[in-house]
């Protein structure tokens, strides 16, 4: 699963996001594949079916909106 997310104000906030996503039950692995400007591309390995958007909303301290989604990919916008 590929997740495009942002904006991130700095690399520390991206690290917080990566750790939060990696801590979701059902996410076996989460790592940042690229980071440019204030946007990141993350690769997730999921254990199976997962309501990823719902789990992200529960796990994150940021407001989240779905910008785009498709098979195997999700783009989210993050707010405060």
C-alpha atoms as a printed R data frame, in Angstrom:
   type eleno elety resid chain resno       x      y      z
1  ATOM     1    CA   UNK     A     1   0.000  0.000  0.000
2  ATOM     2    CA   UNK     A     2   1.359  3.417 -0.940
3  ATOM     3    CA   UNK     A     3   0.347  6.455  1.111
4  ATOM     4    CA   UNK     A     4   1.076 10.011 -0.020
5  ATOM     5    CA   UNK     A     5   0.733 12.442  2.864
6  ATOM     6    CA   UNK     A     6   1.470 16.005  3.869
7  ATOM     7    CA   UNK     A     7   2.092 18.719  4.537
8  ATOM     8    CA   UNK     A     8   4.741 18.097  7.190
9  ATOM     9    CA   UNK     A     9   6.345 21.123  8.820
10 ATOM    10    CA   UNK     A    10   9.656 19.303  9.392
11 ATOM    11    CA   UNK     A    11  11.358 15.920  9.406
12 ATOM    12    CA   UNK     A    12  10.484 15.391 13.090
13 ATOM    13    CA   UNK     A    13   6.742 15.618 12.365
14 ATOM    14    CA   UNK     A    14   7.207 13.131  9.520
15 ATOM    15    CA   UNK     A    15   8.963 10.780 11.960
16 ATOM    16    CA   UNK     A    16   6.045 11.120 14.389
17 ATOM    17    CA   UNK     A    17   3.640 10.268 11.567
18 ATOM    18    CA   UNK     A    18   5.674  7.238 10.477
19 ATOM    19    CA   UNK     A    19   5.790  5.886 14.060
20 ATOM    20    CA   UNK     A    20   2.035  6.437 14.549
21 ATOM    21    CA   UNK     A    21   1.205  4.641 11.304
22 ATOM    22    CA   UNK     A    22   3.601  1.808 12.156
23 ATOM    23    CA   UNK     A    23   1.869  1.394 15.514
24 ATOM    24    CA   UNK     A    24  -1.548  0.675 13.994
25 ATOM    25    CA   UNK     A    25  -2.676 -2.920 14.528
26 ATOM    26    CA   UNK     A    26  -2.672 -4.559 11.121
27 ATOM    27    CA   UNK     A    27   0.227 -2.487  9.775
28 ATOM    28    CA   UNK     A    28   3.189 -4.859  9.678
29 ATOM    29    CA   UNK     A    29   5.652 -2.341  8.292
30 ATOM    30    CA   UNK     A    30   5.663  1.370  7.482
31 ATOM    31    CA   UNK     A    31   8.588  3.270  6.023
32 ATOM    32    CA   UNK     A    32   9.163  6.550  4.234
33 ATOM    33    CA   UNK     A    33  10.141  5.932  0.633
34 ATOM    34    CA   UNK     A    34  10.625  9.608 -0.231
35 ATOM    35    CA   UNK     A    35  10.250 13.089  1.229
36 ATOM    36    CA   UNK     A    36  10.263 16.225 -0.921
37 ATOM    37    CA   UNK     A    37   9.147 19.707  0.046
38 ATOM    38    CA   UNK     A    38   6.488 19.079  2.654
39 ATOM    39    CA   UNK     A    39   5.134 15.812  1.207
40 ATOM    40    CA   UNK     A    40   6.052 12.194  1.902
41 ATOM    41    CA   UNK     A    41   5.512  8.896  0.159
42 ATOM    42    CA   UNK     A    42   5.189  5.942  2.541
43 ATOM    43    CA   UNK     A    43   5.122  2.256  1.796
44 ATOM    44    CA   UNK     A    44   2.938  0.145  4.094
45 ATOM    45    CA   UNK     A    45   2.747 -3.613  4.411
46 ATOM    46    CA   UNK     A    46  -0.625 -4.632  5.813
47 ATOM    47    CA   UNK     A    47  -1.477 -7.908  7.557
48 ATOM    48    CA   UNK     A    48  -4.817 -8.116  5.731
49 ATOM    49    CA   UNK     A    49  -7.999 -6.137  5.224
50 ATOM    50    CA   UNK     A    50  -7.907 -2.914  7.219
51 ATOM    51    CA   UNK     A    51 -10.011  0.253  7.446
52 ATOM    52    CA   UNK     A    52  -6.831  2.276  7.037
53 ATOM    53    CA   UNK     A    53  -8.502  5.695  6.954
54 ATOM    54    CA   UNK     A    54 -10.471  4.950 10.134
55 ATOM    55    CA   UNK     A    55  -7.366  3.619 11.875
56 ATOM    56    CA   UNK     A    56  -5.324  6.638 10.777
57 ATOM    57    CA   UNK     A    57  -7.973  8.983 12.175
58 ATOM    58    CA   UNK     A    58  -7.804  7.177 15.532
59 ATOM    59    CA   UNK     A    59  -3.998  7.004 15.638
60 ATOM    60    CA   UNK     A    60  -3.031 10.494 14.488
61 ATOM    61    CA   UNK     A    61  -3.023 13.751 16.390
62 ATOM    62    CA   UNK     A    62  -3.670 15.633 13.133
63 ATOM    63    CA   UNK     A    63  -6.855 16.322 11.240
64 ATOM    64    CA   UNK     A    64  -6.944 14.072  8.184
65 ATOM    65    CA   UNK     A    65  -8.772 14.350  4.883
66 ATOM    66    CA   UNK     A    66  -8.741 11.907  1.994
67 ATOM    67    CA   UNK     A    67  -7.553 13.665 -1.162
68 ATOM    68    CA   UNK     A    68  -7.555 10.635 -3.456
69 ATOM    69    CA   UNK     A    69  -7.674  6.859 -3.200
70 ATOM    70    CA   UNK     A    70  -7.462  3.855 -5.444
71 ATOM    71    CA   UNK     A    71  -6.448  0.206 -5.329
72 ATOM    72    CA   UNK     A    72  -3.272  0.004 -3.263
73 ATOM    73    CA   UNK     A    73  -2.885  3.748 -2.819
74 ATOM    74    CA   UNK     A    74  -4.130  6.565 -0.637
75 ATOM    75    CA   UNK     A    75  -3.428 10.298 -0.634
76 ATOM    76    CA   UNK     A    76  -4.197 12.222  2.536
77 ATOM    77    CA   UNK     A    77  -3.945 15.834  3.572
78 ATOM    78    CA   UNK     A    78  -2.966 16.594  7.134
79 ATOM    79    CA   UNK     A    79  -4.002 19.595  9.197
80 ATOM    80    CA   UNK     A    80  -3.557 20.677 12.789
